[in-house]
PDB file of C-alpha atoms and ligand atoms in Angstrom:
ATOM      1  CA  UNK A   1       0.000   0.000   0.000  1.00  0.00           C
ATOM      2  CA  UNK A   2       1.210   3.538  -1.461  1.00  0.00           C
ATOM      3  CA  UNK A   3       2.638   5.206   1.903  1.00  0.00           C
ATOM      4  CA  UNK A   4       0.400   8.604   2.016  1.00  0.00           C
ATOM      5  CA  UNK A   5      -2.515   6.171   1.906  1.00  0.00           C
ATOM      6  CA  UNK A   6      -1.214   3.897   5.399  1.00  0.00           C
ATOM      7  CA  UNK A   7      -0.897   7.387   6.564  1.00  0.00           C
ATOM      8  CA  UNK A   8      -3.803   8.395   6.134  1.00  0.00           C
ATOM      9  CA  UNK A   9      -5.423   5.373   7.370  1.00  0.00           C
ATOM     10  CA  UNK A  10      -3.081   5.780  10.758  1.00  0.00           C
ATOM     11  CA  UNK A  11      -4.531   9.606  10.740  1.00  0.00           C
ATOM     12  CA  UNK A  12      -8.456   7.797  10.301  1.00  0.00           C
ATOM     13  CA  UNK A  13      -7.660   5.059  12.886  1.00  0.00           C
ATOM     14  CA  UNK A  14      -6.566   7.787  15.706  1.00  0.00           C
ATOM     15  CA  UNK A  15      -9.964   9.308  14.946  1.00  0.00           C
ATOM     16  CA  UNK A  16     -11.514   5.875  15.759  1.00  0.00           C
ATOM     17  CA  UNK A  17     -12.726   5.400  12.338  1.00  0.00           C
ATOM     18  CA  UNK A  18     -13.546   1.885  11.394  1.00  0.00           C
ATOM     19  CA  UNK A  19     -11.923   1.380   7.655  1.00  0.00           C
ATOM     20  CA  UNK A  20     -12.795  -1.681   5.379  1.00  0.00           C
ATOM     21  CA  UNK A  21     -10.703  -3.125   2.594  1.00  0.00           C
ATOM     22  CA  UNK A  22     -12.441  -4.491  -0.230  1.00  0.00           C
ATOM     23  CA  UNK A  23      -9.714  -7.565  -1.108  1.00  0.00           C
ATOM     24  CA  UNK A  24     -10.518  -8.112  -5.097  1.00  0.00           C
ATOM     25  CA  UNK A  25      -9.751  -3.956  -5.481  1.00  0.00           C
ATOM     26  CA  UNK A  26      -8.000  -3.094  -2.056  1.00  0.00           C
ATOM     27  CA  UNK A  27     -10.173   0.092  -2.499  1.00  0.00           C
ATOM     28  CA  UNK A  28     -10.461   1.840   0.906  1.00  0.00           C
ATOM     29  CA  UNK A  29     -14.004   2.667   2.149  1.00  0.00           C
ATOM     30  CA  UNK A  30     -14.560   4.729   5.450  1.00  0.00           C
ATOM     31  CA  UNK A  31     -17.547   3.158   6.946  1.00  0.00           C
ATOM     32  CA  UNK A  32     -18.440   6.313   8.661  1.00  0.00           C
ATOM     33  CA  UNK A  33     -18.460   8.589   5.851  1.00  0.00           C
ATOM     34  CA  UNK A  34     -21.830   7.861   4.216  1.00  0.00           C
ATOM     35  CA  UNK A  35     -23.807   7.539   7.838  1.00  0.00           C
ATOM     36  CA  UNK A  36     -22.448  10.573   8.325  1.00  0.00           C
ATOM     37  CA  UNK A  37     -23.572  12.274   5.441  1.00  0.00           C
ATOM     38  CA  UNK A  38     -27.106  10.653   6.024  1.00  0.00           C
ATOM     39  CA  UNK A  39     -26.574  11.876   9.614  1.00  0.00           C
ATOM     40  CA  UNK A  40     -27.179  15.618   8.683  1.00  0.00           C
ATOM     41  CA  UNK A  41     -29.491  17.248   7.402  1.00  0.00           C
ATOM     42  CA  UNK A  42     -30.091  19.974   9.345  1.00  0.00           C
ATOM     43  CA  UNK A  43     -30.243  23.468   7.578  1.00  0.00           C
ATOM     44  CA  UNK A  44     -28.543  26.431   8.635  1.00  0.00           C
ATOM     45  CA  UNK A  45     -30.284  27.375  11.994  1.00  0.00           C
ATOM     46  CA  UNK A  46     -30.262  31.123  12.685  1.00  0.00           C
ATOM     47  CA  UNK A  47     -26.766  30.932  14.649  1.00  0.00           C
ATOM     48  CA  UNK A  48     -27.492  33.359  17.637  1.00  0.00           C
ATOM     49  CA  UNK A  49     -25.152  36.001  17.503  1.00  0.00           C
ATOM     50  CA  UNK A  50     -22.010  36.918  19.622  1.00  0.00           C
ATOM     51  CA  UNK A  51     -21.940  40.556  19.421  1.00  0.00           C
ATOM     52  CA  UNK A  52     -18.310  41.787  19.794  1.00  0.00           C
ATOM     53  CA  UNK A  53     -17.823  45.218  20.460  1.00  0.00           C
ATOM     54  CA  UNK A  54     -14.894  46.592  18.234  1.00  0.00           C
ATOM     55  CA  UNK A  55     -13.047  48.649  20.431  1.00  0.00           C
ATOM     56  CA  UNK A  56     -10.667  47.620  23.415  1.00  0.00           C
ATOM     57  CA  UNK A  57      -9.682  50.521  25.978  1.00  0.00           C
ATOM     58  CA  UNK A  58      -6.415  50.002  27.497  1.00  0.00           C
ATOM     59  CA  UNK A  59      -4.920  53.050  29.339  1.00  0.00           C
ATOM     60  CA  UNK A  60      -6.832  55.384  28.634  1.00  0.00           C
ATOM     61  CA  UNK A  61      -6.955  54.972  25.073  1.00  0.00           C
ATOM     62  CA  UNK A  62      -9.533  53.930  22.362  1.00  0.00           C
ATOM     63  CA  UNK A  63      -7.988  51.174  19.421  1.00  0.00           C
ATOM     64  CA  UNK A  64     -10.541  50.671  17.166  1.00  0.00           C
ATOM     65  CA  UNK A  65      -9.620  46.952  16.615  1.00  0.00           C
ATOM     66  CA  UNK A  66     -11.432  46.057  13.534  1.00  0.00           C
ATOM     67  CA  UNK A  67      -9.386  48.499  12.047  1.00  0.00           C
ATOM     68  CA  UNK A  68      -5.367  46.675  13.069  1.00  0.00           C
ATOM     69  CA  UNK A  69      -3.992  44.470   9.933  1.00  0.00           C
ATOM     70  CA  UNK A  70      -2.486  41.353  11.059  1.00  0.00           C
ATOM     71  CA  UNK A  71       1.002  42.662  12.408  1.00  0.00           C
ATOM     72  CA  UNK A  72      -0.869  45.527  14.533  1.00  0.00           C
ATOM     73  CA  UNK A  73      -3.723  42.785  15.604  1.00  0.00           C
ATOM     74  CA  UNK A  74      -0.776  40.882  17.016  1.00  0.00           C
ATOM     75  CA  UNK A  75       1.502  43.503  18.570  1.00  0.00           C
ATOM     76  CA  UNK A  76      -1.927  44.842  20.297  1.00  0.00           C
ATOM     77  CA  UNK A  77      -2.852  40.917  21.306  1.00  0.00           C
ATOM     78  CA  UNK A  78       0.595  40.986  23.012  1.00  0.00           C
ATOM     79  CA  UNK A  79       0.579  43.320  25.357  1.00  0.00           C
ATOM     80  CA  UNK A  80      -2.569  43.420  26.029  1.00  0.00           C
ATOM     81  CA  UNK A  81      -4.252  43.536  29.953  1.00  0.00           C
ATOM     82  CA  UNK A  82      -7.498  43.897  29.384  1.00  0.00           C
ATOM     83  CA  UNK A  83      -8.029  41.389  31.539  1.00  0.00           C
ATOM     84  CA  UNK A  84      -6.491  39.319  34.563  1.00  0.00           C
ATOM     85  CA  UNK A  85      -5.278  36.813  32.329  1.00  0.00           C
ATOM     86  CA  UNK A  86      -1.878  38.426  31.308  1.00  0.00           C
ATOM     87  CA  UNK A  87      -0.720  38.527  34.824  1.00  0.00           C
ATOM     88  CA  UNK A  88       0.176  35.412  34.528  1.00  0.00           C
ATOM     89  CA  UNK A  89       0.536  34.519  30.993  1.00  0.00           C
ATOM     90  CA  UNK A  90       4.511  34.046  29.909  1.00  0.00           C
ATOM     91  CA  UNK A  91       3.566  35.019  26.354  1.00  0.00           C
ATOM     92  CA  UNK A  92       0.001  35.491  24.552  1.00  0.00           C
ATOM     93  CA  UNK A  93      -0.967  32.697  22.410  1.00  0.00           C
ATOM     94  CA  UNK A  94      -2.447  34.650  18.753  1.00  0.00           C
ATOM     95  CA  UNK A  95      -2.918  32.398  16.326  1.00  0.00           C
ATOM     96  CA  UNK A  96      -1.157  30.318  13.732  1.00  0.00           C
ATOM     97  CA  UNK A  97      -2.299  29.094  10.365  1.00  0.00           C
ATOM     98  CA  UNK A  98      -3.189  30.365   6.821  1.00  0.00           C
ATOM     99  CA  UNK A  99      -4.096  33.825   6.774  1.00  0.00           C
ATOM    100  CA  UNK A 100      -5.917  33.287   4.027  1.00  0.00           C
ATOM    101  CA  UNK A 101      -7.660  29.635   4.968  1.00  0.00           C
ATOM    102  CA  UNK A 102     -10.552  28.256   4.142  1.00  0.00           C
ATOM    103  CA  UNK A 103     -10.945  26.305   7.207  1.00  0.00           C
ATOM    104  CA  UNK A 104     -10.593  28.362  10.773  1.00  0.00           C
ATOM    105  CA  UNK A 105     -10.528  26.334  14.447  1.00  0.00           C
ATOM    106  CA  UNK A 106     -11.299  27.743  17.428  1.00  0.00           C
ATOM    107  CA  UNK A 107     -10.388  26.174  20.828  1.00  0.00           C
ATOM    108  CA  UNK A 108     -10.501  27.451  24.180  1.00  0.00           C
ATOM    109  CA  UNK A 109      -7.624  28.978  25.520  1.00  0.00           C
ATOM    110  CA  UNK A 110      -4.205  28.572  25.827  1.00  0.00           C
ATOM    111  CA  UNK A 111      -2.488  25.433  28.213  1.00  0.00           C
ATOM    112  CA  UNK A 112       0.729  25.269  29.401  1.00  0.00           C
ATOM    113  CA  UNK A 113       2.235  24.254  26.255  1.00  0.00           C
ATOM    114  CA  UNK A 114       1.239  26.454  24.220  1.00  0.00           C
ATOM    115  CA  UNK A 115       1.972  29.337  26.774  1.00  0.00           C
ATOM    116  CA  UNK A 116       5.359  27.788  26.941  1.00  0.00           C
ATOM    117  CA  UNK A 117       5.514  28.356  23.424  1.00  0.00           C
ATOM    118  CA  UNK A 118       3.250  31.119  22.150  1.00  0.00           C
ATOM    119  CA  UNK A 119       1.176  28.065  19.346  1.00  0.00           C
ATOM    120  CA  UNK A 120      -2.297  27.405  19.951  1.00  0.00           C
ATOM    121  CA  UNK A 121      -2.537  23.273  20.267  1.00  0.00           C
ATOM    122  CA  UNK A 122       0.974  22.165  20.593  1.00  0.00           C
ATOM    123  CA  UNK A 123       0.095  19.458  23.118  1.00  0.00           C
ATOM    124  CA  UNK A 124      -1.337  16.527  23.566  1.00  0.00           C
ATOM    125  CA  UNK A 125      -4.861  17.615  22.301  1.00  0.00           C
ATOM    126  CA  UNK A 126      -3.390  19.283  19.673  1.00  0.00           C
ATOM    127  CA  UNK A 127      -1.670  16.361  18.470  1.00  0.00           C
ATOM    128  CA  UNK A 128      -5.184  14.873  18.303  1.00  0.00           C
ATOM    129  CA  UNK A 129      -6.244  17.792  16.444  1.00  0.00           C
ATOM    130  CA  UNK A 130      -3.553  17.528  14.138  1.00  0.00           C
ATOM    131  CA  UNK A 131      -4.407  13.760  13.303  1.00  0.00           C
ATOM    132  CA  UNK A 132      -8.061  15.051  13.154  1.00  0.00           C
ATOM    133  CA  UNK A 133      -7.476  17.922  10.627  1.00  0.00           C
ATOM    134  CA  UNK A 134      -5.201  15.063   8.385  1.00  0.00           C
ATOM    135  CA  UNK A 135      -8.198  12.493   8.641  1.00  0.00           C
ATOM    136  CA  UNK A 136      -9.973  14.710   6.270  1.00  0.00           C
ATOM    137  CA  UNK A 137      -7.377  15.678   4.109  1.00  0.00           C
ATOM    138  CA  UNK A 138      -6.273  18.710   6.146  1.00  0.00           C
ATOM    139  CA  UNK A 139      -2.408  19.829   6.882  1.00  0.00           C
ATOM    140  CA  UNK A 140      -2.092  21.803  10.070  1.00  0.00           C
ATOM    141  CA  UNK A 141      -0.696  24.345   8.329  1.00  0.00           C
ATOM    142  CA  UNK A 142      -3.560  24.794   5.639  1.00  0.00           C
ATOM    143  CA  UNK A 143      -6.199  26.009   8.401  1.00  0.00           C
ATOM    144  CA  UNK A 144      -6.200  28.908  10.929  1.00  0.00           C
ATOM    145  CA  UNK A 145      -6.209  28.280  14.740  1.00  0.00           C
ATOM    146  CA  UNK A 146      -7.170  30.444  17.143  1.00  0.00           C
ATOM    147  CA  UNK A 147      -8.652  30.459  20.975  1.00  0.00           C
ATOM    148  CA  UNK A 148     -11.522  32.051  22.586  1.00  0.00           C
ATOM    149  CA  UNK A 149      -9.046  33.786  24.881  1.00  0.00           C
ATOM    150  CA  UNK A 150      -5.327  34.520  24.315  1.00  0.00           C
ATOM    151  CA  UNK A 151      -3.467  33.855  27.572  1.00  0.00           C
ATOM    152  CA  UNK A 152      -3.365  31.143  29.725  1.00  0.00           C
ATOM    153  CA  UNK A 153      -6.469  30.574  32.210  1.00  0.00           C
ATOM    154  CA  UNK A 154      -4.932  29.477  35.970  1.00  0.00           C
ATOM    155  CA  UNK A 155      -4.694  25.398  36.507  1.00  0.00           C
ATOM    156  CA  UNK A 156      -5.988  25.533  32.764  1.00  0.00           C
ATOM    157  CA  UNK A 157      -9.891  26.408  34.079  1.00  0.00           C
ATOM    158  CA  UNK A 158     -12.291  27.949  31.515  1.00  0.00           C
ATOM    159  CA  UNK A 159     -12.004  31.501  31.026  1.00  0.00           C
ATOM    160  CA  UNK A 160     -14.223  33.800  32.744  1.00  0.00           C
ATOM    161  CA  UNK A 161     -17.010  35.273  30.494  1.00  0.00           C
ATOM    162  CA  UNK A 162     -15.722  38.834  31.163  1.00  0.00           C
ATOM    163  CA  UNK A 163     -12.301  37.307  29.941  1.00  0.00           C
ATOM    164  CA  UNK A 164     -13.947  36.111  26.838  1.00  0.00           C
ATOM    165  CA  UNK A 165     -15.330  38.945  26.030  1.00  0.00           C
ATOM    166  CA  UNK A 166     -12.018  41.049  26.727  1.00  0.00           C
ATOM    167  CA  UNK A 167     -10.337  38.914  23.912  1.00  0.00           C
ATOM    168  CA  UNK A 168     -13.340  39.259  22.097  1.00  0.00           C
ATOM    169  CA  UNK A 169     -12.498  42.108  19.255  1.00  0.00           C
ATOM    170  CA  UNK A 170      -9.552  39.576  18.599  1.00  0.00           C
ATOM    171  CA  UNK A 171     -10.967  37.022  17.971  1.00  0.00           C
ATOM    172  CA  UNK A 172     -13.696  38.635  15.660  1.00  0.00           C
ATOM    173  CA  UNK A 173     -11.029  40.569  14.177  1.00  0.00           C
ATOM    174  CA  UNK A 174      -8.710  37.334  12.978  1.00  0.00           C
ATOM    175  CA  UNK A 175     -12.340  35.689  11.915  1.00  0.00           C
ATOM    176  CA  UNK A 176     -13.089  39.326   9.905  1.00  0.00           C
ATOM    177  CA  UNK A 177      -9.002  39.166   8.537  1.00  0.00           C
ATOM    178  CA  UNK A 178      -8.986  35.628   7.355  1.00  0.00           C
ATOM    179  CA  UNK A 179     -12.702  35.382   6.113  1.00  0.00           C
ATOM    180  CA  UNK A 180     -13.094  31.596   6.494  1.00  0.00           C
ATOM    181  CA  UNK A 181     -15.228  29.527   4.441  1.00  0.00           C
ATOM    182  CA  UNK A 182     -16.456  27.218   7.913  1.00  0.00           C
ATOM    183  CA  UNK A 183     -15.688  27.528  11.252  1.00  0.00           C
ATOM    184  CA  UNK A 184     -15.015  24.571  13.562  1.00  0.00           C
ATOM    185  CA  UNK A 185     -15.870  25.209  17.508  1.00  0.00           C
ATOM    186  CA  UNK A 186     -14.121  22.672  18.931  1.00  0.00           C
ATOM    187  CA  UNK A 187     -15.101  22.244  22.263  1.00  0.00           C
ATOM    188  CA  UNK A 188     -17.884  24.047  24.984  1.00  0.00           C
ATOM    189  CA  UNK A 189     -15.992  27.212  25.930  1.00  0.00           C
ATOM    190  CA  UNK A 190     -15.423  27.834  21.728  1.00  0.00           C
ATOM    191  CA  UNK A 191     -19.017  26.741  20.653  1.00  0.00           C
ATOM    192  CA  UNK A 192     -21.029  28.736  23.831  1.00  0.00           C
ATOM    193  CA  UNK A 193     -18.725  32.188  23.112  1.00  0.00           C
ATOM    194  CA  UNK A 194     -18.969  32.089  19.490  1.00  0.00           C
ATOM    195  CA  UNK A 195     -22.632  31.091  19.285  1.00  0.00           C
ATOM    196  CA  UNK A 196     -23.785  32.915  22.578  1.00  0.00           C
ATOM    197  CA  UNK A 197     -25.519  29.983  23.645  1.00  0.00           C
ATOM    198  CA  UNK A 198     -25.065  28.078  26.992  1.00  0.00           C
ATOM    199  CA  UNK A 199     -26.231  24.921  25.675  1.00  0.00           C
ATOM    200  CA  UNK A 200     -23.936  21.787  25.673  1.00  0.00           C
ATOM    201  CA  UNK A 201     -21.783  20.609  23.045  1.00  0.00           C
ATOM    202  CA  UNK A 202     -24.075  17.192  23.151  1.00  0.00           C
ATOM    203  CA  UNK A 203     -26.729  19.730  21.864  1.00  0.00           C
ATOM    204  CA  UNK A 204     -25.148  21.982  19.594  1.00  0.00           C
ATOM    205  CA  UNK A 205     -22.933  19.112  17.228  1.00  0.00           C
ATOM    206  CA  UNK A 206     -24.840  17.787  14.596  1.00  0.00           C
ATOM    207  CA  UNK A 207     -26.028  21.129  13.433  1.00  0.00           C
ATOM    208  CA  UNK A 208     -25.296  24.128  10.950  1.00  0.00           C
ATOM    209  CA  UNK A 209     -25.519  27.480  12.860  1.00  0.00           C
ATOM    210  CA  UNK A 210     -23.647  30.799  11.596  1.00  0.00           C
ATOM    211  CA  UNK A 211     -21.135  32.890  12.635  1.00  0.00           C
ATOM    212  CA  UNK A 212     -22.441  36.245  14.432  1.00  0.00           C
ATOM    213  CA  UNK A 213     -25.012  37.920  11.640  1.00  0.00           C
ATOM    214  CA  UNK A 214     -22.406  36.304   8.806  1.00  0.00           C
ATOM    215  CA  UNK A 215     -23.142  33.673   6.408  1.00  0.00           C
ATOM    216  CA  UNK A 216     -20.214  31.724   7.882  1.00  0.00           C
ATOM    217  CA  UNK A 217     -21.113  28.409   8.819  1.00  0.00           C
ATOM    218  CA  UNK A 218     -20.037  26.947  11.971  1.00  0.00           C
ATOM    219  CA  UNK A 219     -19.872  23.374  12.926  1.00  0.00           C
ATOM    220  CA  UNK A 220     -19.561  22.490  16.828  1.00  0.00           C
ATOM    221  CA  UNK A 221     -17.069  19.072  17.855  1.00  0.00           C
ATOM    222  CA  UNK A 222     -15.765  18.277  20.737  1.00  0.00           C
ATOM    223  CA  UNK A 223     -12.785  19.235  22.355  1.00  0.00           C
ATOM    224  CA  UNK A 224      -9.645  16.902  21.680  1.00  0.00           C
ATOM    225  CA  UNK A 225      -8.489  17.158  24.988  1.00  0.00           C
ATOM    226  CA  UNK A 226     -12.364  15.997  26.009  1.00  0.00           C
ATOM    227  CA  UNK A 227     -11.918  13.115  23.250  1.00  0.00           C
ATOM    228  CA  UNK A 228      -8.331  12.080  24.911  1.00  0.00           C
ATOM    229  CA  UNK A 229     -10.122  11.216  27.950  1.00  0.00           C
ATOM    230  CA  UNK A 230     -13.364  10.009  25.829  1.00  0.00           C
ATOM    231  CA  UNK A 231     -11.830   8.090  22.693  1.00  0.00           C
ATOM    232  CA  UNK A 232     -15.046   6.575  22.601  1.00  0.00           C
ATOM    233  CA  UNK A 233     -16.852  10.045  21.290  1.00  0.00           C
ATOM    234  CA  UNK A 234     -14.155  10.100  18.539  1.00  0.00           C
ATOM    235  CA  UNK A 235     -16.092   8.907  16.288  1.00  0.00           C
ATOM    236  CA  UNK A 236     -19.199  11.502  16.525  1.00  0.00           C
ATOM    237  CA  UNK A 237     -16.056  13.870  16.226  1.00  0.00           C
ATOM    238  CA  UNK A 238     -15.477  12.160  12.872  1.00  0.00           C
ATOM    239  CA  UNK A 239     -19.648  12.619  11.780  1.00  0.00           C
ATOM    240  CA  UNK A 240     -18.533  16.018  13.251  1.00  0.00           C
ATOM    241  CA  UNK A 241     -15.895  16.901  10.937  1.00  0.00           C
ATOM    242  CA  UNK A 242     -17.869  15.307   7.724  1.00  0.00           C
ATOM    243  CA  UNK A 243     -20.391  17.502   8.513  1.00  0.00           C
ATOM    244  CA  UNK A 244     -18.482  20.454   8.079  1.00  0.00           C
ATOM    245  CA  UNK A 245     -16.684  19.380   5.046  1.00  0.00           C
ATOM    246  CA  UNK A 246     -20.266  18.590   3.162  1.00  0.00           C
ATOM    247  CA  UNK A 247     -21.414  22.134   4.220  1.00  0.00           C
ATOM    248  CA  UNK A 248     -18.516  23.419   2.651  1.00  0.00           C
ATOM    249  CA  UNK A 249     -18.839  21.265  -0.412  1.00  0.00           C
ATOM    250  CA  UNK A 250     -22.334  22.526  -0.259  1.00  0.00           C
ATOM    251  CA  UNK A 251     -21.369  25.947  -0.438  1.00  0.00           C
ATOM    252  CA  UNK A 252     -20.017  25.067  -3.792  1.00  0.00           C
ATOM    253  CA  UNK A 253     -16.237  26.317  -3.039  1.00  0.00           C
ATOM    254  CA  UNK A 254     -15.323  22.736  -4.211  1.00  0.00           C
ATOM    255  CA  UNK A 255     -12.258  24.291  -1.417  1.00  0.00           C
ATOM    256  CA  UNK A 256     -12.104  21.108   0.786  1.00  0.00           C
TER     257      UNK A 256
HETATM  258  N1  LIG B 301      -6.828  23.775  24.202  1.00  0.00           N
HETATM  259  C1  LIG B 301      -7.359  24.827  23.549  1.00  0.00           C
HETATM  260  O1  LIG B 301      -8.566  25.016  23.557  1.00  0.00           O
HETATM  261  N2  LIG B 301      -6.541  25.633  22.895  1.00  0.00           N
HETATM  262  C2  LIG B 301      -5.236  25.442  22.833  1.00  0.00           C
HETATM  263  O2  LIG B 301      -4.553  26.227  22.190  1.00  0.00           O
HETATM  264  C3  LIG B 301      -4.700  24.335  23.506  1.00  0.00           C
HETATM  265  C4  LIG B 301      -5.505  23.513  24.191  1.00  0.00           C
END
């Protein structure tokens, strides 16, 4: 078997994805992909919206953040103290990816890793995301990842909602900067902030909702860190992550 295509089976298998050979054609079928295709249906439901107000105050003075370009975004993100959070961050945690993706993640917040090293998902669970992302087709480096908040919450506990919406322009300005084609919540911090919703991710996966008043789709998964402990759930992760790529084959980008 070609290599790329063990790989990819070793990138299905982490996600817990059953994967049949047929033995007169050694063609490779993913069991799950068709049930979940079937498994969705659901049309875009009128994603309630996060409003994010524009402008963070710091000191006194007024930055108009959906104004910054990338560079100024960043240099702003870095010092910022809006918040508690940066007392005792050792670096804040922007965003890495494709600029110009057609794919965006969102997770929580930073860990220790990636405080350590200033990369959303560098550990463990971002491993898993990693193998997640390649499952369908997906290099790391051909999405943008970014966090709810930018520093590093205490003992890793979920930010506060007045944190979340401190880091909120941020966010909404890398979302307005890279103009993604779908949006993948990964987790209950991501999908509650971005969808202003309280409702569990149990509830929310499994449907098409929108980001803010846009016509950006967002698809709600769970957190890898939540699927570590839980490999069991991997494979709704997997319906999860067809889901998204049929609404964006749906959009007609053809841009998997
Ligand atoms: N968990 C997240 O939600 N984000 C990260 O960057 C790392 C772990």
């Amino acid at each position: 078997m070609p290599e790329e295509e063990n790989k990819r089976l070793s990138y299905l298998d982490a996600m817990g994805v059953q994967v049949w050979q047929a033995r007169s054609t050694r063609e490779v079928e993913v069991v799950e992909a068709a049930a979940g295709a079937r498994a969705h249906a659901a049309t875009l439901a009128p994603g309630a919206s996060a409003s994010v107000a524009p402008t963070v105050t710091e000191a006194g003075a007024d930055v108009d953040v959906s104004q910054l370009d990338w560079e100024a975004l960043r240099a702003r993100v870095q010092v910022c103290t809006q918040c508690e959070l940066h007392q005792g961050r050792t670096q804040a945690v922007f965003g890495v990816g494709n600029r110009n993706a057609t794919w965006m993640v969102i997770g929580e917040g930073p860990g220790v890793d990636e405080d350590r090293l200033g990369e959303p998902f560098v550990g463990r669970a971002g491993q898993l995301l990693n193998n997640m992302l390649l499952a369908i087709g997906l290099p790391r480096e051909q999405v943008y990842i970014a966090n709810i908040v930018k520093c590093r919450p205490p003992q890793n506990r979920d930010p506060r909602p007045e944190e979340a919406a401190s880091c909120a322009a941020y966010l909404a300005r890398q979302i307005a900067l890279v103009q993604p084609q779908i949006i993948v919540a990964v987790g209950r911090v991501a999908a509650q902030n971005l969808l202003n919703t309280e409702l569990s991710v149990g509830r929310l996966r499994g449907q098409r909702f929108s980001y803010d008043q846009s016509e950006i789709p967002v698809i709600v998964t769970y957190h890898p860190a939540y699927l570590l402990r839980s490999p069991k759930e991997k494979r709704r992760a997997w319906q999860d992550l067809l889901l998204a790529r049929e609404t964006l084959r749906g959009l007609g980008t053809g841009d998997s």
